[in-house]
């Protein structure tokens, strides 16, 4: 069983829709939770991070963590075609290691 | 604004050949790492380094060697390429180990095909 599970999609939604991306994890030792965005043929870039249960907002993006359920989510409001990318969740365990989900490929249709 | 630079961008190897993927960063980062990205598998850590002269294994180290003789460079060596090593390789760096607040910067990736 993978430590982090993420639905690979693909997910296709119309412009302006609210997008929900999710990951589940099995290791209670995970401390920090991150979302990366990866455009085609590019390296991942950090979008948001959080380390506690609850919500964190940044513009149109909201990261949500539920440690009791081992479940994290990323919500995108008023989605734009420029949001089309692969979104990867990542979690830190120990001092040095990041564990990534498989990534969800998202397409926003104009 | 070089950031993390990886070379080559694309490479085709024959089974059994060896090669080195180069990675350099100009941000004076201590922490550097190599990941491979395969369909349905996400990013998996191969090797990492917390500073010059210090390296350690990640999740999938077999078939790869690394060294860190300078802060700037962290090459990844494939000793005897196998088709299972066909993948996209990403080098990453950050000022310290990857906690939030220390942004991890990824290179553009190196596409490797082993035939």
CSV table of C-alpha atoms in Angstrom, one decimal:
chain,number,residue,atom,x,y,z
A,1,UNK,CA,0.0,0.0,0.0
A,2,UNK,CA,1.3,3.4,-1.0
A,3,UNK,CA,1.9,5.9,1.8
A,4,UNK,CA,0.1,8.6,-0.1
A,5,UNK,CA,-2.8,7.9,-2.5
A,6,UNK,CA,-4.1,10.4,-5.0
A,7,UNK,CA,-6.5,9.9,-7.8
A,8,UNK,CA,-4.6,10.5,-11.1
A,9,UNK,CA,-7.7,11.6,-13.0
A,10,UNK,CA,-7.8,13.1,-15.6
A,11,UNK,CA,-10.2,15.7,-14.3
A,12,UNK,CA,-11.8,18.0,-16.7
A,13,UNK,CA,-14.1,20.9,-15.6
A,14,UNK,CA,-15.5,24.1,-17.2
A,15,UNK,CA,-13.9,27.5,-16.6
A,16,UNK,CA,-15.3,29.1,-13.4
A,17,UNK,CA,-16.0,25.8,-11.6
A,18,UNK,CA,-14.8,24.9,-8.2
A,19,UNK,CA,-12.2,22.2,-8.3
A,20,UNK,CA,-11.6,19.7,-5.5
A,21,UNK,CA,-8.4,17.7,-5.4
A,22,UNK,CA,-7.7,15.1,-2.7
A,23,UNK,CA,-5.1,12.9,-1.1
A,24,UNK,CA,-5.2,10.3,1.6
A,25,UNK,CA,-2.3,9.1,3.6
A,26,UNK,CA,-1.5,6.2,5.9
A,27,UNK,CA,1.5,7.4,8.0
A,28,UNK,CA,0.6,9.4,11.1
A,29,UNK,CA,4.1,10.7,11.3
A,30,UNK,CA,3.6,13.0,8.3
A,31,UNK,CA,4.1,16.5,9.6
A,32,UNK,CA,3.8,19.0,6.7
A,33,UNK,CA,1.4,18.9,3.8
A,34,UNK,CA,2.1,20.6,0.5
A,35,UNK,CA,0.6,21.0,-2.9
A,36,UNK,CA,2.7,21.3,-6.0
A,37,UNK,CA,1.6,22.4,-9.5
A,38,UNK,CA,3.4,21.0,-12.5
A,39,UNK,CA,2.8,22.2,-16.0
A,40,UNK,CA,3.5,20.0,-18.9
A,41,UNK,CA,7.3,19.3,-19.4
A,42,UNK,CA,8.2,21.4,-16.4
A,43,UNK,CA,9.4,20.8,-12.9
A,44,UNK,CA,6.9,21.0,-10.0
A,45,UNK,CA,6.5,24.3,-8.2
A,46,UNK,CA,5.2,24.8,-4.6
A,47,UNK,CA,1.7,26.1,-4.5
A,48,UNK,CA,0.7,25.9,-0.8
A,49,UNK,CA,1.8,24.3,2.4
A,50,UNK,CA,0.2,23.7,5.8
A,51,UNK,CA,1.1,21.8,8.9
A,52,UNK,CA,-2.0,21.8,11.0
A,53,UNK,CA,-5.6,20.5,10.6
A,54,UNK,CA,-7.9,23.1,9.2
A,55,UNK,CA,-8.0,25.4,6.2
A,56,UNK,CA,-5.4,27.8,4.7
A,57,UNK,CA,-6.4,30.2,2.0
A,58,UNK,CA,-4.2,31.9,-0.7
A,59,UNK,CA,-6.2,33.8,-3.2
A,60,UNK,CA,-8.4,31.3,-5.2
A,61,UNK,CA,-6.7,28.3,-3.5
A,62,UNK,CA,-7.6,26.7,-0.2
A,63,UNK,CA,-5.7,23.9,1.4
A,64,UNK,CA,-7.5,21.7,3.9
A,65,UNK,CA,-6.1,19.1,6.2
A,66,UNK,CA,-7.9,16.6,8.4
A,67,UNK,CA,-5.3,14.7,10.4
A,68,UNK,CA,-7.9,12.6,12.2
A,69,UNK,CA,-9.1,11.2,8.8
A,70,UNK,CA,-5.6,11.4,7.2
A,71,UNK,CA,-7.1,13.3,4.3
A,72,UNK,CA,-6.0,16.5,2.6
A,73,UNK,CA,-7.7,18.6,-0.1
A,74,UNK,CA,-6.9,21.5,-2.4
A,75,UNK,CA,-9.8,23.6,-3.6
A,76,UNK,CA,-9.6,26.0,-6.6
A,77,UNK,CA,-12.3,28.6,-6.9
A,78,UNK,CA,-13.2,30.4,-10.1
A,79,UNK,CA,-10.9,28.0,-12.0
A,80,UNK,CA,-9.1,29.4,-15.1
A,81,UNK,CA,-7.6,27.7,-18.1
A,82,UNK,CA,-4.2,28.7,-16.8
A,83,UNK,CA,-4.9,26.3,-13.8
A,84,UNK,CA,-4.7,23.4,-16.2
A,85,UNK,CA,-1.8,21.3,-14.9
A,86,UNK,CA,-0.9,18.3,-12.8
A,87,UNK,CA,-1.3,18.8,-9.1
A,88,UNK,CA,0.7,16.8,-6.7
A,89,UNK,CA,0.3,16.5,-2.9
A,90,UNK,CA,3.4,16.0,-0.9
A,91,UNK,CA,4.1,15.2,2.8
A,92,UNK,CA,7.2,15.4,4.9
A,93,UNK,CA,8.2,12.6,7.2
A,94,UNK,CA,11.3,12.8,9.4
A,95,UNK,CA,13.9,15.4,8.8
A,96,UNK,CA,14.7,15.0,5.1
A,97,UNK,CA,12.1,13.0,3.2
A,98,UNK,CA,9.2,14.2,1.1
A,99,UNK,CA,6.6,11.7,-0.1
A,100,UNK,CA,4.6,12.6,-3.2
A,101,UNK,CA,1.2,11.5,-4.4
A,102,UNK,CA,0.8,10.2,-7.9
A,103,UNK,CA,-0.5,13.6,-9.1
A,104,UNK,CA,-3.9,14.5,-10.6
A,105,UNK,CA,-4.0,15.9,-14.1
A,106,UNK,CA,-6.5,18.8,-14.3
A,107,UNK,CA,-7.9,20.5,-17.4
A,108,UNK,CA,-10.0,23.7,-17.2
A,109,UNK,CA,-12.1,24.1,-20.4
A,110,UNK,CA,-12.8,27.6,-21.6
B,1,UNK,CA,18.1,33.7,-12.8
B,2,UNK,CA,19.4,30.2,-13.4
B,3,UNK,CA,18.0,28.4,-10.4
B,4,UNK,CA,18.4,24.7,-10.8
B,5,UNK,CA,19.9,23.6,-14.1
B,6,UNK,CA,19.7,20.1,-15.4
B,7,UNK,CA,21.5,18.6,-18.4
B,8,UNK,CA,20.9,16.9,-20.7
B,9,UNK,CA,17.2,17.6,-21.3
B,10,UNK,CA,16.8,14.4,-23.4
B,11,UNK,CA,18.9,11.3,-23.7
B,12,UNK,CA,18.6,7.9,-25.2
B,13,UNK,CA,20.8,5.2,-23.9
B,14,UNK,CA,21.4,1.5,-24.8
B,15,UNK,CA,21.0,-1.1,-22.1
B,16,UNK,CA,24.3,-1.4,-20.2
B,17,UNK,CA,25.6,2.0,-21.0
B,18,UNK,CA,26.5,4.4,-18.2
B,19,UNK,CA,25.9,8.1,-18.1
B,20,UNK,CA,25.7,11.1,-15.7
B,21,UNK,CA,22.8,13.5,-15.3
B,22,UNK,CA,24.2,16.9,-14.3
B,23,UNK,CA,22.5,19.2,-11.8
B,24,UNK,CA,23.7,22.6,-10.7
B,25,UNK,CA,22.2,25.3,-8.5
B,26,UNK,CA,23.4,28.9,-8.0
B,27,UNK,CA,21.4,29.7,-4.9
B,28,UNK,CA,23.9,28.4,-2.3
B,29,UNK,CA,21.4,25.7,-1.2
B,30,UNK,CA,22.5,23.0,1.2
B,31,UNK,CA,19.9,20.4,0.4
B,32,UNK,CA,19.8,18.8,-3.0
B,33,UNK,CA,18.0,15.7,-4.2
B,34,UNK,CA,17.1,13.6,-7.2
B,35,UNK,CA,13.6,12.3,-8.0
B,36,UNK,CA,12.3,10.2,-10.8
B,37,UNK,CA,8.8,10.6,-12.1
B,38,UNK,CA,6.9,7.7,-13.7
B,39,UNK,CA,3.3,7.5,-14.8
B,40,UNK,CA,1.0,6.5,-11.9
B,41,UNK,CA,3.9,6.6,-9.4
B,42,UNK,CA,4.4,10.3,-8.7
B,43,UNK,CA,7.8,11.6,-7.7
B,44,UNK,CA,10.1,9.1,-5.9
B,45,UNK,CA,13.2,10.1,-4.1
B,46,UNK,CA,16.4,8.5,-5.4
B,47,UNK,CA,19.2,10.1,-3.4
B,48,UNK,CA,19.7,13.3,-1.5
B,49,UNK,CA,22.4,15.4,0.1
B,50,UNK,CA,22.3,17.8,3.0
B,51,UNK,CA,25.6,19.4,2.2
B,52,UNK,CA,29.0,18.9,0.4
B,53,UNK,CA,30.4,15.5,1.2
B,54,UNK,CA,27.2,14.1,2.6
B,55,UNK,CA,24.8,11.9,0.7
B,56,UNK,CA,22.1,9.4,1.6
B,57,UNK,CA,19.7,7.0,-0.1
B,58,UNK,CA,16.1,7.7,-0.8
B,59,UNK,CA,13.2,5.4,-1.7
B,60,UNK,CA,14.6,4.0,-5.0
B,61,UNK,CA,18.4,4.2,-4.9
B,62,UNK,CA,19.4,0.9,-6.7
B,63,UNK,CA,21.2,1.4,-10.0
B,64,UNK,CA,22.2,5.0,-9.2
B,65,UNK,CA,25.2,6.7,-7.6
B,66,UNK,CA,25.6,10.3,-6.4
B,67,UNK,CA,28.4,12.4,-5.0
B,68,UNK,CA,28.5,16.0,-3.7
B,69,UNK,CA,31.9,17.5,-4.0
B,70,UNK,CA,30.7,21.1,-4.1
B,71,UNK,CA,27.7,22.9,-2.8
B,72,UNK,CA,26.6,23.8,-6.3
B,73,UNK,CA,26.7,20.4,-8.1
B,74,UNK,CA,24.9,17.1,-7.5
B,75,UNK,CA,25.4,14.7,-10.4
B,76,UNK,CA,23.4,11.5,-10.7
B,77,UNK,CA,25.2,8.5,-12.3
B,78,UNK,CA,23.6,5.5,-13.9
B,79,UNK,CA,26.1,2.7,-13.7
B,80,UNK,CA,24.6,0.2,-16.1
B,81,UNK,CA,21.4,1.5,-17.7
B,82,UNK,CA,18.3,-0.7,-17.7
B,83,UNK,CA,15.0,-0.2,-19.5
B,84,UNK,CA,13.4,0.1,-16.0
B,85,UNK,CA,15.3,3.4,-15.6
B,86,UNK,CA,13.4,5.0,-18.4
B,87,UNK,CA,11.9,7.9,-16.7
B,88,UNK,CA,11.8,11.7,-16.1
B,89,UNK,CA,14.4,12.8,-13.6
B,90,UNK,CA,14.2,15.9,-11.5
B,91,UNK,CA,16.8,17.6,-9.5
B,92,UNK,CA,15.7,19.8,-6.6
B,93,UNK,CA,17.3,22.0,-4.1
B,94,UNK,CA,16.4,24.1,-1.0
B,95,UNK,CA,18.2,26.1,1.5
B,96,UNK,CA,17.8,23.5,4.2
B,97,UNK,CA,16.0,20.2,4.4
B,98,UNK,CA,12.5,20.5,2.9
B,99,UNK,CA,10.3,22.1,5.5
B,100,UNK,CA,7.8,24.6,4.6
B,101,UNK,CA,9.3,28.1,4.4
B,102,UNK,CA,12.3,26.7,2.7
B,103,UNK,CA,10.9,26.5,-0.8
B,104,UNK,CA,12.1,23.5,-2.9
B,105,UNK,CA,13.1,24.5,-6.4
B,106,UNK,CA,12.9,21.9,-9.1
B,107,UNK,CA,14.9,21.8,-12.3
B,108,UNK,CA,13.1,21.4,-15.7
B,109,UNK,CA,13.7,17.7,-15.8
B,110,UNK,CA,15.7,15.2,-17.9
B,111,UNK,CA,13.9,12.8,-20.1
B,112,UNK,CA,15.8,9.5,-20.2
B,113,UNK,CA,15.0,6.5,-22.5
B,114,UNK,CA,16.8,3.2,-22.2
B,115,UNK,CA,16.4,0.9,-25.1
